PDB file of C-alpha atoms in Angstrom:
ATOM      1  CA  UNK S  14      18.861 -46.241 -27.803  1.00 91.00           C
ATOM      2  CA  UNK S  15      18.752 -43.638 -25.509  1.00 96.00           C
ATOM      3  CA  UNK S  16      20.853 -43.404 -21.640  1.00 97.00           C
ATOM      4  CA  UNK S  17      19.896 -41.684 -18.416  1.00 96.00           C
ATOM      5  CA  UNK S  18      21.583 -41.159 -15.154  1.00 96.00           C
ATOM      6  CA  UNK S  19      20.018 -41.375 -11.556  1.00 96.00           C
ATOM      7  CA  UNK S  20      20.193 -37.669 -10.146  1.00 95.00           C
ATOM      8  CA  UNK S  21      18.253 -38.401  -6.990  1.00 96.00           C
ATOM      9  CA  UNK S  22      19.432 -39.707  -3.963  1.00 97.00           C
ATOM     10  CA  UNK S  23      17.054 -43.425  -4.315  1.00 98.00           C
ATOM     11  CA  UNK S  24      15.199 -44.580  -7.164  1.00 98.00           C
ATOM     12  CA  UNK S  25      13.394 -47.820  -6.988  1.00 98.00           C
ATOM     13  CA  UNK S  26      13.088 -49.905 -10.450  1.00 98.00           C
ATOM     14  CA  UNK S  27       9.728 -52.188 -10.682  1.00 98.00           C
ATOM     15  CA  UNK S  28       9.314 -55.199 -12.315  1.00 98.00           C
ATOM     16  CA  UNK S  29       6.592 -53.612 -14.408  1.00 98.00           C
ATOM     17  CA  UNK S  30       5.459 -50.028 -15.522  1.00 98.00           C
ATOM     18  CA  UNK S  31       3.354 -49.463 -11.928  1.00 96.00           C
ATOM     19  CA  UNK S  32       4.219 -48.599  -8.472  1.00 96.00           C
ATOM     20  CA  UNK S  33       2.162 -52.023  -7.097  1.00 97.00           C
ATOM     21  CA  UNK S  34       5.075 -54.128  -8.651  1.00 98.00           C
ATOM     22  CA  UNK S  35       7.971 -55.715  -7.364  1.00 98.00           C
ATOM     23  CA  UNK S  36      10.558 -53.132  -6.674  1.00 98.00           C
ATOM     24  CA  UNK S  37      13.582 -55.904  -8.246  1.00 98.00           C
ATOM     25  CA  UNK S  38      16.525 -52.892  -7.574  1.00 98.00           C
ATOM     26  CA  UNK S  39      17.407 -49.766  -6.643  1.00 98.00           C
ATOM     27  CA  UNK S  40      19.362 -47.161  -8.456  1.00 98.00           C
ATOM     28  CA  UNK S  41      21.419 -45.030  -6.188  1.00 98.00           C
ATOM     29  CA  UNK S  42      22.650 -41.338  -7.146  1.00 97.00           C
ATOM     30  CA  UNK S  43      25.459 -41.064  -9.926  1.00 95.00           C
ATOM     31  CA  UNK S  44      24.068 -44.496 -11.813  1.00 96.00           C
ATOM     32  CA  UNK S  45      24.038 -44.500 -15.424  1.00 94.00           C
ATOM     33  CA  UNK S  46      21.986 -46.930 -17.481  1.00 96.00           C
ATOM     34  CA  UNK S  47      20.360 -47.439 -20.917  1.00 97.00           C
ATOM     35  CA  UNK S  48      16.670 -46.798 -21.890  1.00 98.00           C
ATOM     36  CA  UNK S  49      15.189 -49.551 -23.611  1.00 97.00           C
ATOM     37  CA  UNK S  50      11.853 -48.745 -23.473  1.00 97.00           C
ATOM     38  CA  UNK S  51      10.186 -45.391 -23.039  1.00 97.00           C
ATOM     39  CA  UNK S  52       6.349 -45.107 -22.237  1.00 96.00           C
ATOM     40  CA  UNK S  53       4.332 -41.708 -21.102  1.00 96.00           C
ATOM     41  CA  UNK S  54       4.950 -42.427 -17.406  1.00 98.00           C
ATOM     42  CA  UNK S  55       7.693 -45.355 -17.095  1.00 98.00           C
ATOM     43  CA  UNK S  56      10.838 -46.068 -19.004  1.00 98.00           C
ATOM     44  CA  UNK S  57      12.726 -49.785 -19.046  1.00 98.00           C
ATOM     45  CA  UNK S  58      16.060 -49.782 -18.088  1.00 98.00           C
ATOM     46  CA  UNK S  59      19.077 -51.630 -17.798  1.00 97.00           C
ATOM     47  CA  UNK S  60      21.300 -50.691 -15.067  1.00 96.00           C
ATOM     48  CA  UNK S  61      25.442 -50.630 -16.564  1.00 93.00           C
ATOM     49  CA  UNK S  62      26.717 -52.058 -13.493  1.00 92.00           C
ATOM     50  CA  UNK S  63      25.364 -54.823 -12.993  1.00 95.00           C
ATOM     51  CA  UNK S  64      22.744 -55.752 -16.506  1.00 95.00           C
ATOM     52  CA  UNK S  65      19.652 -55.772 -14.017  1.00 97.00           C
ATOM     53  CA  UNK S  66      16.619 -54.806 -15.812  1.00 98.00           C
ATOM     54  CA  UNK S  67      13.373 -53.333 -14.943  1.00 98.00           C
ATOM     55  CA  UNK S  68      10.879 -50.082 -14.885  1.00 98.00           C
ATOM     56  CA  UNK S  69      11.304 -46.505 -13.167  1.00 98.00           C
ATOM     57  CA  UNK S  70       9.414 -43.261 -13.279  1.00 98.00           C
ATOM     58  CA  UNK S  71      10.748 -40.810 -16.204  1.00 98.00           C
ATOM     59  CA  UNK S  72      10.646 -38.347 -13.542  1.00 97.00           C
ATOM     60  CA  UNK S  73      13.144 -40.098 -11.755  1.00 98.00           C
ATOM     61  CA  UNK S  74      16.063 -39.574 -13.762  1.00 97.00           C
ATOM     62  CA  UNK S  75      17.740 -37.590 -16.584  1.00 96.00           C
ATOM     63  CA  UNK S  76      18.351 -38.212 -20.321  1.00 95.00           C
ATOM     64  CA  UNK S  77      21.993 -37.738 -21.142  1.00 94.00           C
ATOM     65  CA  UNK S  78      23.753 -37.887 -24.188  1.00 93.00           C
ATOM     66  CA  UNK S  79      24.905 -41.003 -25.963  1.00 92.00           C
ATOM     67  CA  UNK S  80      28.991 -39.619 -26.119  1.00 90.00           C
ATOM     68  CA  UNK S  81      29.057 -38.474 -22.188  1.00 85.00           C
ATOM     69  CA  UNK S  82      27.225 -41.920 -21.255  1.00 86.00           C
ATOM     70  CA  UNK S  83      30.313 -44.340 -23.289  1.00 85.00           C
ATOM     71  CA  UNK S  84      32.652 -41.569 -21.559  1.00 82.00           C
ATOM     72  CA  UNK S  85      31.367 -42.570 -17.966  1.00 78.00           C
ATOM     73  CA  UNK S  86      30.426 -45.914 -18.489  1.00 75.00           C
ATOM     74  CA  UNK S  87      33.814 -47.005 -20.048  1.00 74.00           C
ATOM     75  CA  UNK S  88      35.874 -45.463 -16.906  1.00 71.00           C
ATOM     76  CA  UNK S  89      37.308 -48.048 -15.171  1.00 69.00           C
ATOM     77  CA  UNK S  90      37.821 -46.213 -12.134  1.00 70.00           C
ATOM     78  CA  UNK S  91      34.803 -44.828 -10.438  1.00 82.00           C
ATOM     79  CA  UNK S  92      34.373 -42.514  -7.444  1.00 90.00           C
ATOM     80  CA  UNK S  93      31.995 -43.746  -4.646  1.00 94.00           C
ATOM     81  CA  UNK S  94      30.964 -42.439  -1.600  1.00 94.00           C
ATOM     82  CA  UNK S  95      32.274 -43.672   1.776  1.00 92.00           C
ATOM     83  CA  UNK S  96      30.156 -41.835   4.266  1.00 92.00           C
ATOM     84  CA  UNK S  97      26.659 -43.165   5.817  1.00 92.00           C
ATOM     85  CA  UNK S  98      25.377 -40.502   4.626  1.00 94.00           C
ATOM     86  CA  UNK S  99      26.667 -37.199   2.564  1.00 94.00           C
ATOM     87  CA  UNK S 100      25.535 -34.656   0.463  1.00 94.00           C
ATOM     88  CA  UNK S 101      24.996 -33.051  -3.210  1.00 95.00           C
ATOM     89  CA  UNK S 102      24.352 -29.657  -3.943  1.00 94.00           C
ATOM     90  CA  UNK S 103      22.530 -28.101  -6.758  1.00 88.00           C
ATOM     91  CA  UNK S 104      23.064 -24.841  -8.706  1.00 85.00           C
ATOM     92  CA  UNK S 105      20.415 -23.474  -6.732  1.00 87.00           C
ATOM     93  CA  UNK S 106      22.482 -24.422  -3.353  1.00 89.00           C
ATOM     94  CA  UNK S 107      19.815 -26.804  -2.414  1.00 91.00           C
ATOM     95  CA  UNK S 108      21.126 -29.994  -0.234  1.00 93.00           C
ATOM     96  CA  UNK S 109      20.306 -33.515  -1.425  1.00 93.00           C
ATOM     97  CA  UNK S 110      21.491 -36.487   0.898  1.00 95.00           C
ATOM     98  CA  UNK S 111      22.658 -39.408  -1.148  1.00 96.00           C
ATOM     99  CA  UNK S 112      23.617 -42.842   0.751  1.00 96.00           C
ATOM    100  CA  UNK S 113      26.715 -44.239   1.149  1.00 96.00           C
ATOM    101  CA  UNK S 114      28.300 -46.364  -2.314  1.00 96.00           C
ATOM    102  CA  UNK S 115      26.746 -43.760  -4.755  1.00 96.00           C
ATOM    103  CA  UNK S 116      28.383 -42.796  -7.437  1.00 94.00           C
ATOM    104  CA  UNK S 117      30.082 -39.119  -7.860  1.00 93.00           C
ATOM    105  CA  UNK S 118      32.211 -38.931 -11.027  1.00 88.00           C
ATOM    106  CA  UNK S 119      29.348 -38.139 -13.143  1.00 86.00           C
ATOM    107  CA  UNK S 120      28.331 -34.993 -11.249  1.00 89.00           C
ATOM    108  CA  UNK S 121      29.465 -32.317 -14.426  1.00 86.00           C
ATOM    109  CA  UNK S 122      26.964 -33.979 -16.151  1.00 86.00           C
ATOM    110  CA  UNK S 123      24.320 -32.725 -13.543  1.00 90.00           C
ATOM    111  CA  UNK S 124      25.482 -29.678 -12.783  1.00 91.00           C
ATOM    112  CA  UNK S 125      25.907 -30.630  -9.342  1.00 94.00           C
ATOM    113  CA  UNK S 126      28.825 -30.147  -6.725  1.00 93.00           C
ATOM    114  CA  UNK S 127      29.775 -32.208  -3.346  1.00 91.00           C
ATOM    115  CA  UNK S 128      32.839 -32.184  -1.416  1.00 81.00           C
ATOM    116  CA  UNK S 129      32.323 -35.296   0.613  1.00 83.00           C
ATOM    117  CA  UNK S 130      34.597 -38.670   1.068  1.00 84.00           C
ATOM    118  CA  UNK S 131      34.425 -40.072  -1.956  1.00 85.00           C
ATOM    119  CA  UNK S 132      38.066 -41.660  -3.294  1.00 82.00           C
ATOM    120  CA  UNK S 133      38.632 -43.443  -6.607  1.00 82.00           C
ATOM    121  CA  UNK S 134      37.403 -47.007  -5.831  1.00 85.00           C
ATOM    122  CA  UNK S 135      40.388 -49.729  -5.516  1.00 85.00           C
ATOM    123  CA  UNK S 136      40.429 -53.754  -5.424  1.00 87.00           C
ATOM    124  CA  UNK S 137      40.803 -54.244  -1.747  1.00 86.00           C
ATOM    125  CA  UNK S 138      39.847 -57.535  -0.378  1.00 92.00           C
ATOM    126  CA  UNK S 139      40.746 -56.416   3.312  1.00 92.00           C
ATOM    127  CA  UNK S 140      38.211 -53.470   3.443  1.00 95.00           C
ATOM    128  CA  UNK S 141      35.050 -55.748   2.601  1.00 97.00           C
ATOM    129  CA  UNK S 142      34.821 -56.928   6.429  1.00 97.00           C
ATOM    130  CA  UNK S 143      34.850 -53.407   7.515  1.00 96.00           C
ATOM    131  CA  UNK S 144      32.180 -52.280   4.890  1.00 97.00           C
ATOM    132  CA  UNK S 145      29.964 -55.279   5.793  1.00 98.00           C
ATOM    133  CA  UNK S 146      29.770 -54.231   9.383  1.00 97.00           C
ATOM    134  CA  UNK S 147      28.692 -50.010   8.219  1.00 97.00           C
ATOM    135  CA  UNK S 148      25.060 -51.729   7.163  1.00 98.00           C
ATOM    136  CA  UNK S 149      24.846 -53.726  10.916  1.00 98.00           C
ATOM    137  CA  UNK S 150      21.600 -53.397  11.663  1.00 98.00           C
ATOM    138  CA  UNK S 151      19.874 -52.505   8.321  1.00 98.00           C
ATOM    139  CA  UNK S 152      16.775 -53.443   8.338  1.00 98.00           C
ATOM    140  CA  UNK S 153      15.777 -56.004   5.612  1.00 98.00           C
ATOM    141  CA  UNK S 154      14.001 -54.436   2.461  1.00 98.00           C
ATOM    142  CA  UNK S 155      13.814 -57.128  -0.787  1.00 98.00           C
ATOM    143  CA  UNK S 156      15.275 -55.079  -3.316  1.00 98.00           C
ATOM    144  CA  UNK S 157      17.165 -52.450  -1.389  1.00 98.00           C
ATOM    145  CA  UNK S 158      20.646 -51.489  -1.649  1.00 98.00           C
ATOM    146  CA  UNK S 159      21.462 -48.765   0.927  1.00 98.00           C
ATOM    147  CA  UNK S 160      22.147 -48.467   4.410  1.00 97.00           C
ATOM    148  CA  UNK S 161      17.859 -48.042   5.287  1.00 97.00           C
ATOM    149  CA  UNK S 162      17.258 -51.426   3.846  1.00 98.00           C
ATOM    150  CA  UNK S 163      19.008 -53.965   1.836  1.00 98.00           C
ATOM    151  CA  UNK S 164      18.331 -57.781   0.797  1.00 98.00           C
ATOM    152  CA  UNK S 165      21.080 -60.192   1.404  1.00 98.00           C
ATOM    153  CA  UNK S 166      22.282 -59.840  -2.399  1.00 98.00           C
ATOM    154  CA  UNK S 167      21.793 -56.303  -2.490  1.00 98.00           C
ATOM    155  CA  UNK S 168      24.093 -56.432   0.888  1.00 98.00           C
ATOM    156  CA  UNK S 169      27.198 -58.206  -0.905  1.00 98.00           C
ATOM    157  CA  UNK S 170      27.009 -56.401  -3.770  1.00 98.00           C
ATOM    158  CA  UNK S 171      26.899 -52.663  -2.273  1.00 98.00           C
ATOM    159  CA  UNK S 172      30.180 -54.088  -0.110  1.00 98.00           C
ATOM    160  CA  UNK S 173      32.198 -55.915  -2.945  1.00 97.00           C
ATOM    161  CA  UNK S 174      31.304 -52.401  -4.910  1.00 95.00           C
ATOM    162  CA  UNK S 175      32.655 -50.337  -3.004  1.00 95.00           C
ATOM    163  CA  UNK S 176      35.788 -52.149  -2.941  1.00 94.00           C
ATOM    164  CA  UNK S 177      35.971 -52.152  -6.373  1.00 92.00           C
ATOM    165  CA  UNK S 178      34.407 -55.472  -7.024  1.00 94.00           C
ATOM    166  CA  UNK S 179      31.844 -56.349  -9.329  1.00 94.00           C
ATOM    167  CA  UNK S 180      28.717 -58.777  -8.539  1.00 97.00           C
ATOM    168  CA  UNK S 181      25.896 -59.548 -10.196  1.00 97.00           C
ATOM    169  CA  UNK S 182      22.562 -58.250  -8.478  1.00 97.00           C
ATOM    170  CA  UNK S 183      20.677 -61.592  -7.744  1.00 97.00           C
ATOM    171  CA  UNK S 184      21.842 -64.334  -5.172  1.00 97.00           C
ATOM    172  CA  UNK S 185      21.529 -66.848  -7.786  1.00 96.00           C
ATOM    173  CA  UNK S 186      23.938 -65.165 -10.280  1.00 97.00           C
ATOM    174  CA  UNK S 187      26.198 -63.890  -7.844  1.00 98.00           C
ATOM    175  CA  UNK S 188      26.586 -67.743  -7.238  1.00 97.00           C
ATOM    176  CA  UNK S 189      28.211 -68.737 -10.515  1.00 97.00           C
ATOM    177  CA  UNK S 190      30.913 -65.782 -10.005  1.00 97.00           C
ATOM    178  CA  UNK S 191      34.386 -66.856  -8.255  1.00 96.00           C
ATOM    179  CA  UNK S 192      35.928 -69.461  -7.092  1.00 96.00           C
ATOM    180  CA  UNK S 193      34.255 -72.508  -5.260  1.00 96.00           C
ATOM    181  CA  UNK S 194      36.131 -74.007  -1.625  1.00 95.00           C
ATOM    182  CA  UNK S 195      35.387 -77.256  -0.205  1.00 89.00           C
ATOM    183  CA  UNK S 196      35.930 -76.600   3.223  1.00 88.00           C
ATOM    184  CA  UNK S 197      34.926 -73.401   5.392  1.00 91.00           C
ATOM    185  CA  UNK S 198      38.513 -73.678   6.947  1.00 91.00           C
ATOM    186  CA  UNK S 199      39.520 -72.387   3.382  1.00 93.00           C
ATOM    187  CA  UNK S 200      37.975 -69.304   3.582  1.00 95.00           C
ATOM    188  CA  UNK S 201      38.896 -65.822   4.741  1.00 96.00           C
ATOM    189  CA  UNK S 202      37.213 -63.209   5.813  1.00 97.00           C
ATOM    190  CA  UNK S 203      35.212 -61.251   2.995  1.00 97.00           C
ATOM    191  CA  UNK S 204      34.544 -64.339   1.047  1.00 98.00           C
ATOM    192  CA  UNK S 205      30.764 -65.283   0.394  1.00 98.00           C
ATOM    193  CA  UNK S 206      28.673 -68.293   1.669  1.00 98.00           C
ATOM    194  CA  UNK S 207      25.473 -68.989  -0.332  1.00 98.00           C
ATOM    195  CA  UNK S 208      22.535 -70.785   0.559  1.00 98.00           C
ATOM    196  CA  UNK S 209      19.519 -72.975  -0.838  1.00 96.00           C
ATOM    197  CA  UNK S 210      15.930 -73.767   0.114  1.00 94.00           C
ATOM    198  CA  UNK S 211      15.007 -77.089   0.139  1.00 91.00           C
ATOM    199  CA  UNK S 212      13.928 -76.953  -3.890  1.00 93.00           C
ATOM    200  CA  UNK S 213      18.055 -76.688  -4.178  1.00 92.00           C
ATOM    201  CA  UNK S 214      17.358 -72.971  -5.235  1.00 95.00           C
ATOM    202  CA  UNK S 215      20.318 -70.684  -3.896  1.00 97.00           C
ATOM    203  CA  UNK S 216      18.313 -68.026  -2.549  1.00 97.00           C
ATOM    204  CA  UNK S 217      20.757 -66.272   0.414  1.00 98.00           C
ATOM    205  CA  UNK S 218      23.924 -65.111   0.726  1.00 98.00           C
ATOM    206  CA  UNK S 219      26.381 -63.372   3.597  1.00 98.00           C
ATOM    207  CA  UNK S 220      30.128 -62.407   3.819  1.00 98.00           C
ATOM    208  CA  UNK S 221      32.081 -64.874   5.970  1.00 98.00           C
ATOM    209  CA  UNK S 222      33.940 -62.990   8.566  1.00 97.00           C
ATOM    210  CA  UNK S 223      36.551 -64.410  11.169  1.00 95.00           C
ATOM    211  CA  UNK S 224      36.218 -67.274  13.977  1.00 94.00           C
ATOM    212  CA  UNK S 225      33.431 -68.732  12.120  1.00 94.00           C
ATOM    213  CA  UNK S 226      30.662 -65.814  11.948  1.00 97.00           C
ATOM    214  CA  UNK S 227      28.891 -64.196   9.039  1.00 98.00           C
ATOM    215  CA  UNK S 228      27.322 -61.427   8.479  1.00 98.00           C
ATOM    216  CA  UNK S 229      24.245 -61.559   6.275  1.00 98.00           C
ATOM    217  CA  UNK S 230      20.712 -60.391   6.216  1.00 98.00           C
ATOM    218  CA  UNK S 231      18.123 -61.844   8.094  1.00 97.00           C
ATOM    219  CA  UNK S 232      15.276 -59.301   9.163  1.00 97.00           C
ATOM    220  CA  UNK S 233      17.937 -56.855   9.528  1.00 98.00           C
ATOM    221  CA  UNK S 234      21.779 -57.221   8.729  1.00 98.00           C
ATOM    222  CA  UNK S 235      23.122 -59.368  11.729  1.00 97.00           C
ATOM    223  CA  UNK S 236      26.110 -61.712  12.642  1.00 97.00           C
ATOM    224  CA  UNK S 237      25.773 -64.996  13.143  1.00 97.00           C
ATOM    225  CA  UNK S 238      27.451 -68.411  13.565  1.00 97.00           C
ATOM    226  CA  UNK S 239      28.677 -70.681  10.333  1.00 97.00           C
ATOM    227  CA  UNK S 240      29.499 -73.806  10.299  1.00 96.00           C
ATOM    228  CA  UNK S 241      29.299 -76.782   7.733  1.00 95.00           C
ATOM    229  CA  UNK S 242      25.687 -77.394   8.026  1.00 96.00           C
ATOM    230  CA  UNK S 243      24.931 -73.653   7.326  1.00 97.00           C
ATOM    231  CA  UNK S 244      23.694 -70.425   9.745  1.00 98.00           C
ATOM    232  CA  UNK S 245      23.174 -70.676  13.638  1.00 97.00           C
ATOM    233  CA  UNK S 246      20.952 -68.108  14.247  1.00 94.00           C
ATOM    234  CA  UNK S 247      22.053 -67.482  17.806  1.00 84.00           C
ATOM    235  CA  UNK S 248      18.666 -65.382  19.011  1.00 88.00           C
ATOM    236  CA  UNK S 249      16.686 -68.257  18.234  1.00 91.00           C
ATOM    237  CA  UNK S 250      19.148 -71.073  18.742  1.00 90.00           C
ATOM    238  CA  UNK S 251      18.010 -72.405  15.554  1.00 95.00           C
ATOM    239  CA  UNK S 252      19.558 -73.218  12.087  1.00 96.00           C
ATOM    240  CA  UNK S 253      18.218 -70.330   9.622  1.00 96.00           C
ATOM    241  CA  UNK S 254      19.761 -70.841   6.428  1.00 97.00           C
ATOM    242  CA  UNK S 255      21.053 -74.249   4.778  1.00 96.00           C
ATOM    243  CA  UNK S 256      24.704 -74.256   3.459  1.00 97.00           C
ATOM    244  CA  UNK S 257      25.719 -74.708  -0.083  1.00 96.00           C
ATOM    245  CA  UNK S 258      29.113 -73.223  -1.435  1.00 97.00           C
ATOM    246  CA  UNK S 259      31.680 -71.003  -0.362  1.00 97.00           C
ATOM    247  CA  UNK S 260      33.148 -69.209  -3.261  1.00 97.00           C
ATOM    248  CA  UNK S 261      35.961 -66.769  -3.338  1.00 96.00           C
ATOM    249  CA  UNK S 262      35.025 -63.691  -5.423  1.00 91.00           C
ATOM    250  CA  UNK S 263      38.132 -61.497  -4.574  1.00 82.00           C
TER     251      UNK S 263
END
């Protein structure tokens, strides 16, 4: 088994070993993961965090060794970037921008430096609101994670993340995490609302927010009304998305 770490800023991870395939993830600076596969070009990963699987360029990351990944990978408290946008710089002095929710504590390992905003990630259910509303306005990208584009699972899973939460990468899984609540009047805000297509397949989820809104990803990330039968898209005046659980994560 061998283990890299992401040391550029955005990495996308295929479904297969070619750039015309699915792009299923993203891998953001500071990510560690294990090689399962390596071929000339492509290598088959699985990413720690979250167990999602799929293909990246070997150009695209670095090989580290198999003591310093357990080290990093077994810390249970990680540092993360807070800003829209920062910065890491090389031995060389060169500038590389890495988006907001990457990861910095494995930056020895890379012989990097950054001095940016980037405290020891805590459990706090009250910040997820004001995360959320830092991606308003991202456009939608399926597979994305960062503040240029983002899917609606890759949207609740950068903002539980960075408040020290951990969800599972596709809508589906995310799903069977937490806690389920019958009513929306049980909620809060920062708890997630999934949603189904009409083959009952839970393909869409947002973060429930105050006074009956939500913020979720539809073309871009956008707020919109919630109520029992599911999202009132309130540009077109239309229902957009089909409700079917609430579930309390933190």
């Amino acid at each position: 088994m061998q283990y890299g770490i992401c040391h550029m800023s955005i990495v996308a991870v295929r479904s297969g070993a070619d750039d015309s395939t699915a792009m299923v993830t993203q891998l953001l600076y500071g990510d560690f993961f294990k090689v399962k596969e390596r071929r000339k070009k492509w290598s088959r990963i699985t990413v720690c965090f979250d167990h999602c699987e799929g293909w990246i360029l070997n150009n695209q990351f670095r090989l580290i060794p198999e003591t310093h990944f357990k080290d990093f990978d077994s810390k249970e408290a990680h540092r993360l970037t807070t800003d829209f946008v920062s910065h890491i710089i090389s031995e060389k002095g060169v500038l590389t921008p890495i988006v907001l929710g990457s990861r910095v504590d494995g930056i020895p390992l890379l012989h990097h430096s950054f001095d940016g905003s980037a405290p020891i990630v805590k459990q706090l259910k009250s910040n997820l609101v004001a995360t959320a509303l830092l991606y308003l306005n991202t456009p939608y990208l399926s597979g994305g994670k960062t503040p240029f584009g983002i899917d609606s699972s890759g949207f609740s899973q950068m903002v539980y993340k960075i408040n020290g939460f951990n969800l599972f990468r596709s809508t589906e899984k995310q799903a069977t995490q937490g806690e389920p609540l019958s009513f929306i009047e049980e909620s809060e805000p920062g708890d997630l609302a999934f949603f189904d297509n009409n083959d009952g397949i839970i393909n869409h989820v947002g973060i429930i927010l105050k006074d009956n809104y939500i913020i979720h990803v539809n073309g871009q990330v956008r707020i919109d009304r919630l109520d029992h039968t599911g999202i009132f898209n309130v540009t077109e005046k239309l229902y957009s998305h089909k409700l079917r659980v609430i579930k309390k994560i933190a």
